[in-house]
Amino acid sequence: MARTGAPRQHTTSWHWNTMVLCMENSQEVEKAAVILVKAANDDELRGSFSVDTAAVASLALACVHDETDTNNLREKIQKALRLLTDQILEKQQESGIIGNIYSTGLAIQALSVTSQFSSQDKWNCTKTLEKVLQEAYLGTFNNPGTISQILPSLAGKTYLDVRNLLCLPVHLLRVHYTIINHLVGVGFEHPITVEVPPCSVLLDVLEAAKRANQTEFSFKTEETCWGPMVISIHGIEANENEKTYWQFLSGDKPLDQGVGSYKPSNNENIVAIFSKY
């Protein structure tokens, strides 16, 4: 346990947590920021210094710095950010890389929000970005983790910009689904309208109908080489000997895809008819 109260082995996760608390406007964020400030000012990050850790700490503290109304805390954060920024810049290489190529993305993000705490001539941003682009063309960033650190920088953004994202509402698809049986037992026609997310397949429609009315729209499937095949609806099973099956149509047109691949459109009429072949 460090003198700050933060476990040493969880230093980086503590920084991430502080950033999230800040972006969520949590009441606990200032307590977390105080711990990060102490860790930076007591030089606890320097013994096993990594650009990644310092960059995330800088992003977290920069977020708190912009949000807090506590002047005393702001002054302490400014001191910590000057120290962290200098430490990150000390890891610059002649090529523009900061630390190593994989830590450079986070370093760019951090330096872009802490420029006020360092001299402008200490970092050649253009050179670093050109090196990152060169490595990107060479395929250096080949997994989601490294790509996610580089992309914000190339767009002139940082993880802190997540606060400003406006997520558009998801417009659900409305599908009209009817099951029809006039072959066996007491005939019936049961219609229902369900809503499913965009890009849903027909099987999702059947599942939604089943959730809405288990009694009328229960169904069973069987796995085949062509995907799931519906073998029973409303307790009525297809029978190979009697040559009966459940046929699916869009309006009056038979579907040419299975329930696991066909994607209904908005306000489409899907019909399942117990039929003979």
GROMACS .gro file of C-alpha atoms in nm:
model
  277
    1MET     CA    1   0.000   0.000   0.000
    2ALA     CA    2   0.138   0.339  -0.097
    3ARG     CA    3   0.145   0.630   0.146
    4THR     CA    4  -0.133   0.787  -0.057
    5GLY     CA    5  -0.372   0.505   0.030
    6ALA     CA    6  -0.385   0.369  -0.325
    7PRO     CA    7  -0.253   0.014  -0.381
    8ARG     CA    8   0.059   0.034  -0.599
    9GLN     CA    9  -0.043  -0.257  -0.821
   10HIS     CA   10  -0.368  -0.082  -0.908
   11THR     CA   11  -0.219   0.259  -0.989
   12THR     CA   12  -0.326   0.266  -1.353
   13SER     CA   13  -0.678   0.142  -1.284
   14TRP     CA   14  -0.707   0.413  -1.015
   15HIS     CA   15  -0.630   0.673  -1.280
   16TRP     CA   16  -0.892   0.531  -1.517
   17ASN     CA   17  -1.145   0.522  -1.235
   18THR     CA   18  -1.077   0.886  -1.151
   19MET     CA   19  -1.131   0.985  -1.512
   20VAL     CA   20  -1.462   0.800  -1.522
   21LEU     CA   21  -1.574   0.954  -1.192
   22CYS     CA   22  -1.497   1.297  -1.334
   23MET     CA   23  -1.690   1.239  -1.654
   24GLU     CA   24  -1.982   1.108  -1.449
   25ASN     CA   25  -1.971   1.417  -1.222
   26SER     CA   26  -1.936   1.192  -0.919
   27GLN     CA   27  -1.914   1.349  -0.575
   28GLU     CA   28  -1.622   1.115  -0.500
   29VAL     CA   29  -1.398   1.246  -0.778
   30GLU     CA   30  -1.217   1.509  -0.571
   31LYS     CA   31  -1.112   1.247  -0.314
   32ALA     CA   32  -0.972   1.033  -0.596
   33ALA     CA   33  -0.797   1.334  -0.749
   34VAL     CA   34  -0.626   1.414  -0.418
   35ILE     CA   35  -0.477   1.064  -0.415
   36LEU     CA   36  -0.347   1.107  -0.771
   37VAL     CA   37  -0.200   1.447  -0.688
   38LYS     CA   38  -0.014   1.300  -0.389
   39ALA     CA   39   0.114   1.009  -0.599
   40ALA     CA   40   0.253   1.250  -0.859
   41ASN     CA   41   0.400   1.503  -0.617
   42ASP     CA   42   0.555   1.234  -0.395
   43ASP     CA   43   0.723   1.095  -0.709
   44GLU     CA   44   0.560   0.756  -0.652
   45LEU     CA   45   0.504   0.718  -1.026
   46ARG     CA   46   0.870   0.776  -1.107
   47GLY     CA   47   1.018   0.459  -0.961
   48SER     CA   48   0.837   0.242  -1.216
   49PHE     CA   49   0.742   0.525  -1.449
   50SER     CA   50   0.544   0.449  -1.763
   51VAL     CA   51   0.418   0.695  -2.018
   52ASP     CA   52   0.081   0.515  -2.028
   53THR     CA   53   0.025   0.558  -1.654
   54ALA     CA   54   0.135   0.921  -1.650
   55ALA     CA   55  -0.079   1.000  -1.955
   56VAL     CA   56  -0.394   0.852  -1.803
   57ALA     CA   57  -0.322   1.031  -1.475
   58SER     CA   58  -0.284   1.357  -1.669
   59LEU     CA   59  -0.613   1.308  -1.850
   60ALA     CA   60  -0.790   1.231  -1.523
   61LEU     CA   61  -0.643   1.531  -1.342
   62ALA     CA   62  -0.704   1.764  -1.636
   63CYS     CA   63  -1.071   1.661  -1.627
   64VAL     CA   64  -1.098   1.735  -1.253
   65HIS     CA   65  -0.907   2.061  -1.299
   66ASP     CA   66  -1.166   2.184  -1.549
   67GLU     CA   67  -1.463   2.074  -1.339
   68THR     CA   68  -1.374   2.153  -0.978
   69ASP     CA   69  -1.468   2.476  -0.803
   70THR     CA   70  -1.217   2.414  -0.523
   71ASN     CA   71  -0.932   2.660  -0.582
   72ASN     CA   72  -0.693   2.483  -0.345
   73LEU     CA   73  -0.739   2.156  -0.531
   74ARG     CA   74  -0.697   2.328  -0.868
   75GLU     CA   75  -0.360   2.468  -0.758
   76LYS     CA   76  -0.243   2.126  -0.641
   77ILE     CA   77  -0.357   1.967  -0.968
   78GLN     CA   78  -0.170   2.232  -1.170
   79LYS     CA   79   0.153   2.147  -0.987
   80ALA     CA   80   0.100   1.775  -1.044
   81LEU     CA   81   0.021   1.826  -1.412
   82ARG     CA   82   0.339   2.028  -1.466
   83LEU     CA   83   0.540   1.745  -1.314
   84LEU     CA   84   0.362   1.471  -1.510
   85THR     CA   85   0.387   1.665  -1.836
   86ASP     CA   86   0.762   1.714  -1.789
   87GLN     CA   87   0.806   1.344  -1.714
   88ILE     CA   88   0.615   1.245  -2.028
   89LEU     CA   89   0.817   1.487  -2.242
   90GLU     CA   90   1.141   1.344  -2.103
   91LYS     CA   91   1.049   1.019  -2.278
   92GLN     CA   92   1.043   1.180  -2.623
   93GLN     CA   93   1.259   1.020  -2.889
   94GLU     CA   94   1.413   1.191  -3.189
   95SER     CA   95   1.165   1.011  -3.415
   96GLY     CA   96   0.869   1.171  -3.237
   97ILE     CA   97   0.773   0.859  -3.043
   98ILE     CA   98   0.696   0.917  -2.675
   99GLY     CA   99   0.791   0.621  -2.459
  100ASN     CA  100   0.726   0.357  -2.722
  101ILE     CA  101   0.502   0.356  -3.027
  102TYR     CA  102   0.217   0.195  -2.833
  103SER     CA  103   0.221   0.451  -2.551
  104THR     CA  104   0.242   0.743  -2.793
  105GLY     CA  105  -0.133   0.759  -2.854
  106LEU     CA  106  -0.212   0.817  -2.487
  107ALA     CA  107   0.079   1.059  -2.460
  108ILE     CA  108  -0.059   1.271  -2.746
  109GLN     CA  109  -0.398   1.281  -2.575
  110ALA     CA  110  -0.244   1.387  -2.244
  111LEU     CA  111  -0.017   1.653  -2.392
  112SER     CA  112  -0.302   1.801  -2.594
  113VAL     CA  113  -0.495   1.882  -2.274
  114THR     CA  114  -0.195   1.989  -2.062
  115SER     CA  115  -0.023   2.226  -2.307
  116GLN     CA  116  -0.077   2.516  -2.067
  117PHE     CA  117   0.152   2.347  -1.815
  118SER     CA  118   0.454   2.322  -2.043
  119SER     CA  119   0.653   2.532  -2.291
  120GLN     CA  120   0.525   2.502  -2.646
  121ASP     CA  121   0.872   2.431  -2.785
  122LYS     CA  122   0.920   2.118  -2.576
  123TRP     CA  123   0.703   1.901  -2.800
  124ASN     CA  124   0.680   1.882  -3.177
  125CYS     CA  125   0.321   1.762  -3.212
  126THR     CA  126   0.337   1.749  -3.592
  127LYS     CA  127   0.642   1.524  -3.588
  128THR     CA  128   0.479   1.284  -3.344
  129LEU     CA  129   0.157   1.265  -3.547
  130GLU     CA  130   0.351   1.204  -3.869
  131LYS     CA  131   0.536   0.916  -3.703
  132VAL     CA  132   0.210   0.767  -3.577
  133LEU     CA  133   0.057   0.788  -3.927
  134GLN     CA  134   0.367   0.627  -4.075
  135GLU     CA  135   0.343   0.337  -3.829
  136ALA     CA  136  -0.031   0.306  -3.892
  137TYR     CA  137   0.032   0.259  -4.267
  138LEU     CA  138   0.287  -0.009  -4.180
  139GLY     CA  139   0.021  -0.200  -3.982
  140THR     CA  140   0.184  -0.148  -3.642
  141PHE     CA  141  -0.147  -0.091  -3.465
  142ASN     CA  142  -0.312  -0.426  -3.524
  143ASN     CA  143  -0.539  -0.477  -3.224
  144PRO     CA  144  -0.839  -0.283  -3.087
  145GLY     CA  145  -0.655  -0.168  -2.774
  146THR     CA  146  -0.374   0.015  -2.951
  147ILE     CA  147  -0.606   0.146  -3.223
  148SER     CA  148  -0.843   0.292  -2.963
  149GLN     CA  149  -0.558   0.496  -2.813
  150ILE     CA  150  -0.440   0.632  -3.148
  151LEU     CA  151  -0.770   0.719  -3.319
  152PRO     CA  152  -0.880   1.001  -3.085
  153SER     CA  153  -0.546   1.176  -3.134
  154LEU     CA  154  -0.570   1.156  -3.512
  155ALA     CA  155  -0.914   1.316  -3.490
  156GLY     CA  156  -0.791   1.591  -3.258
  157LYS     CA  157  -0.985   1.441  -2.968
  158THR     CA  158  -0.917   1.272  -2.635
  159TYR     CA  159  -1.104   1.029  -2.414
  160LEU     CA  160  -1.238   1.332  -2.227
  161ASP     CA  161  -1.444   1.427  -2.531
  162VAL     CA  162  -1.672   1.133  -2.453
  163ARG     CA  163  -1.850   1.379  -2.222
  164ASN     CA  164  -1.969   1.571  -2.525
  165LEU     CA  165  -2.098   1.279  -2.729
  166LEU     CA  166  -2.465   1.288  -2.823
  167CYS     CA  167  -2.599   0.938  -2.877
  168LEU     CA  168  -2.883   0.932  -3.126
  169PRO     CA  169  -3.192   0.737  -3.018
  170VAL     CA  170  -3.228   0.390  -3.164
  171HIS     CA  171  -3.540   0.366  -3.376
  172LEU     CA  172  -3.688   0.021  -3.337
  173LEU     CA  173  -3.834  -0.169  -3.631
  174ARG     CA  174  -4.205  -0.246  -3.614
  175VAL     CA  175  -4.287  -0.586  -3.763
  176HIS     CA  176  -4.635  -0.736  -3.805
  177TYR     CA  177  -4.626  -1.111  -3.754
  178THR     CA  178  -4.914  -1.354  -3.806
  179ILE     CA  179  -4.927  -1.730  -3.757
  180ILE     CA  180  -5.192  -1.922  -3.952
  181ASN     CA  181  -5.309  -2.284  -3.931
  182HIS     CA  182  -5.602  -2.429  -4.125
  183LEU     CA  183  -5.457  -2.777  -4.171
  184VAL     CA  184  -5.490  -2.954  -3.836
  185GLY     CA  185  -5.720  -2.930  -3.537
  186VAL     CA  186  -5.901  -2.605  -3.474
  187GLY     CA  187  -5.785  -2.348  -3.725
  188PHE     CA  188  -5.652  -2.012  -3.611
  189GLU     CA  189  -5.494  -1.686  -3.721
  190HIS     CA  190  -5.303  -1.500  -3.451
  191PRO     CA  191  -5.155  -1.159  -3.539
  192ILE     CA  192  -4.914  -0.958  -3.329
  193THR     CA  193  -4.700  -0.649  -3.380
  194VAL     CA  194  -4.356  -0.644  -3.219
  195GLU     CA  195  -4.063  -0.403  -3.211
  196VAL     CA  196  -3.706  -0.519  -3.261
  197PRO     CA  197  -3.371  -0.338  -3.296
  198PRO     CA  198  -3.241  -0.244  -3.642
  199CYS     CA  199  -3.068  -0.527  -3.832
  200SER     CA  200  -3.263  -0.790  -3.642
  201VAL     CA  201  -3.325  -1.121  -3.817
  202LEU     CA  202  -3.660  -1.295  -3.837
  203LEU     CA  203  -3.567  -1.522  -3.548
  204ASP     CA  204  -3.551  -1.210  -3.329
  205VAL     CA  205  -3.906  -1.126  -3.433
  206LEU     CA  206  -4.023  -1.474  -3.332
  207GLU     CA  207  -3.846  -1.437  -2.998
  208ALA     CA  208  -4.010  -1.098  -2.938
  209ALA     CA  209  -4.353  -1.242  -3.016
  210LYS     CA  210  -4.288  -1.534  -2.784
  211ARG     CA  211  -4.191  -1.300  -2.501
  212ALA     CA  212  -4.508  -1.099  -2.556
  213ASN     CA  213  -4.738  -1.403  -2.566
  214GLN     CA  214  -4.583  -1.735  -2.474
  215THR     CA  215  -4.910  -1.925  -2.520
  216GLU     CA  216  -4.987  -1.826  -2.879
  217PHE     CA  217  -4.640  -1.767  -3.020
  218SER     CA  218  -4.428  -2.042  -2.867
  219PHE     CA  219  -4.199  -2.206  -3.120
  220LYS     CA  220  -3.913  -2.453  -3.157
  221THR     CA  221  -3.619  -2.461  -3.393
  222GLU     CA  222  -3.379  -2.724  -3.517
  223GLU     CA  223  -3.023  -2.656  -3.626
  224THR     CA  224  -2.944  -2.744  -3.987
  225CYS     CA  225  -2.651  -2.685  -4.222
  226TRP     CA  226  -2.836  -2.373  -4.341
  227GLY     CA  227  -2.899  -2.233  -3.994
  228PRO     CA  228  -3.197  -2.265  -3.756
  229MET     CA  229  -3.521  -2.404  -3.903
  230VAL     CA  230  -3.858  -2.357  -3.732
  231ILE     CA  231  -4.016  -2.697  -3.673
  232SER     CA  232  -4.299  -2.601  -3.440
  233ILE     CA  233  -4.522  -2.298  -3.371
  234HIS     CA  234  -4.808  -2.282  -3.122
  235GLY     CA  235  -4.743  -2.647  -3.036
  236ILE     CA  236  -4.801  -2.762  -3.394
  237GLU     CA  237  -4.501  -2.947  -3.529
  238ALA     CA  238  -4.390  -3.006  -3.884
  239ASN     CA  239  -4.418  -3.372  -3.986
  240GLU     CA  240  -4.204  -3.522  -4.259
  241ASN     CA  241  -4.434  -3.820  -4.305
  242GLU     CA  242  -4.736  -3.596  -4.353
  243LYS     CA  243  -4.527  -3.350  -4.556
  244THR     CA  244  -4.623  -3.055  -4.339
  245TYR     CA  245  -4.402  -2.758  -4.255
  246TRP     CA  246  -4.411  -2.396  -4.145
  247GLN     CA  247  -4.376  -2.166  -4.445
  248PHE     CA  248  -4.271  -1.805  -4.397
  249LEU     CA  249  -4.384  -1.527  -4.627
  250SER     CA  250  -4.340  -1.152  -4.656
  251GLY     CA  251  -4.690  -1.046  -4.747
  252ASP     CA  252  -4.777  -1.316  -5.000
  253LYS     CA  253  -4.422  -1.380  -5.121
  254PRO     CA  254  -4.234  -1.683  -4.981
  255LEU     CA  255  -3.905  -1.596  -4.815
  256ASP     CA  256  -3.588  -1.716  -4.984
  257GLN     CA  257  -3.382  -1.701  -4.664
  258GLY     CA  258  -3.406  -1.877  -4.330
  259VAL     CA  259  -3.521  -1.724  -4.002
  260GLY     CA  260  -3.161  -1.687  -3.890
  261SER     CA  261  -3.059  -1.471  -4.186
  262TYR     CA  262  -3.367  -1.289  -4.319
  263LYS     CA  263  -3.386  -0.928  -4.196
  264PRO     CA  264  -3.737  -0.779  -4.195
  265SER     CA  265  -3.785  -0.413  -4.280
  266ASN     CA  266  -3.992  -0.160  -4.087
  267ASN     CA  267  -4.369  -0.225  -4.100
  268GLU     CA  268  -4.317  -0.548  -4.289
  269ASN     CA  269  -4.589  -0.814  -4.271
  270ILE     CA  270  -4.446  -1.156  -4.192
  271VAL     CA  271  -4.673  -1.457  -4.212
  272ALA     CA  272  -4.605  -1.811  -4.093
  273ILE     CA  273  -4.848  -2.060  -4.248
  274PHE     CA  274  -4.867  -2.426  -4.159
  275SER     CA  275  -4.853  -2.580  -4.506
  276LYS     CA  276  -4.802  -2.897  -4.712
  277TYR     CA  277  -4.544  -2.961  -4.978
   0.00000   0.00000   0.00000
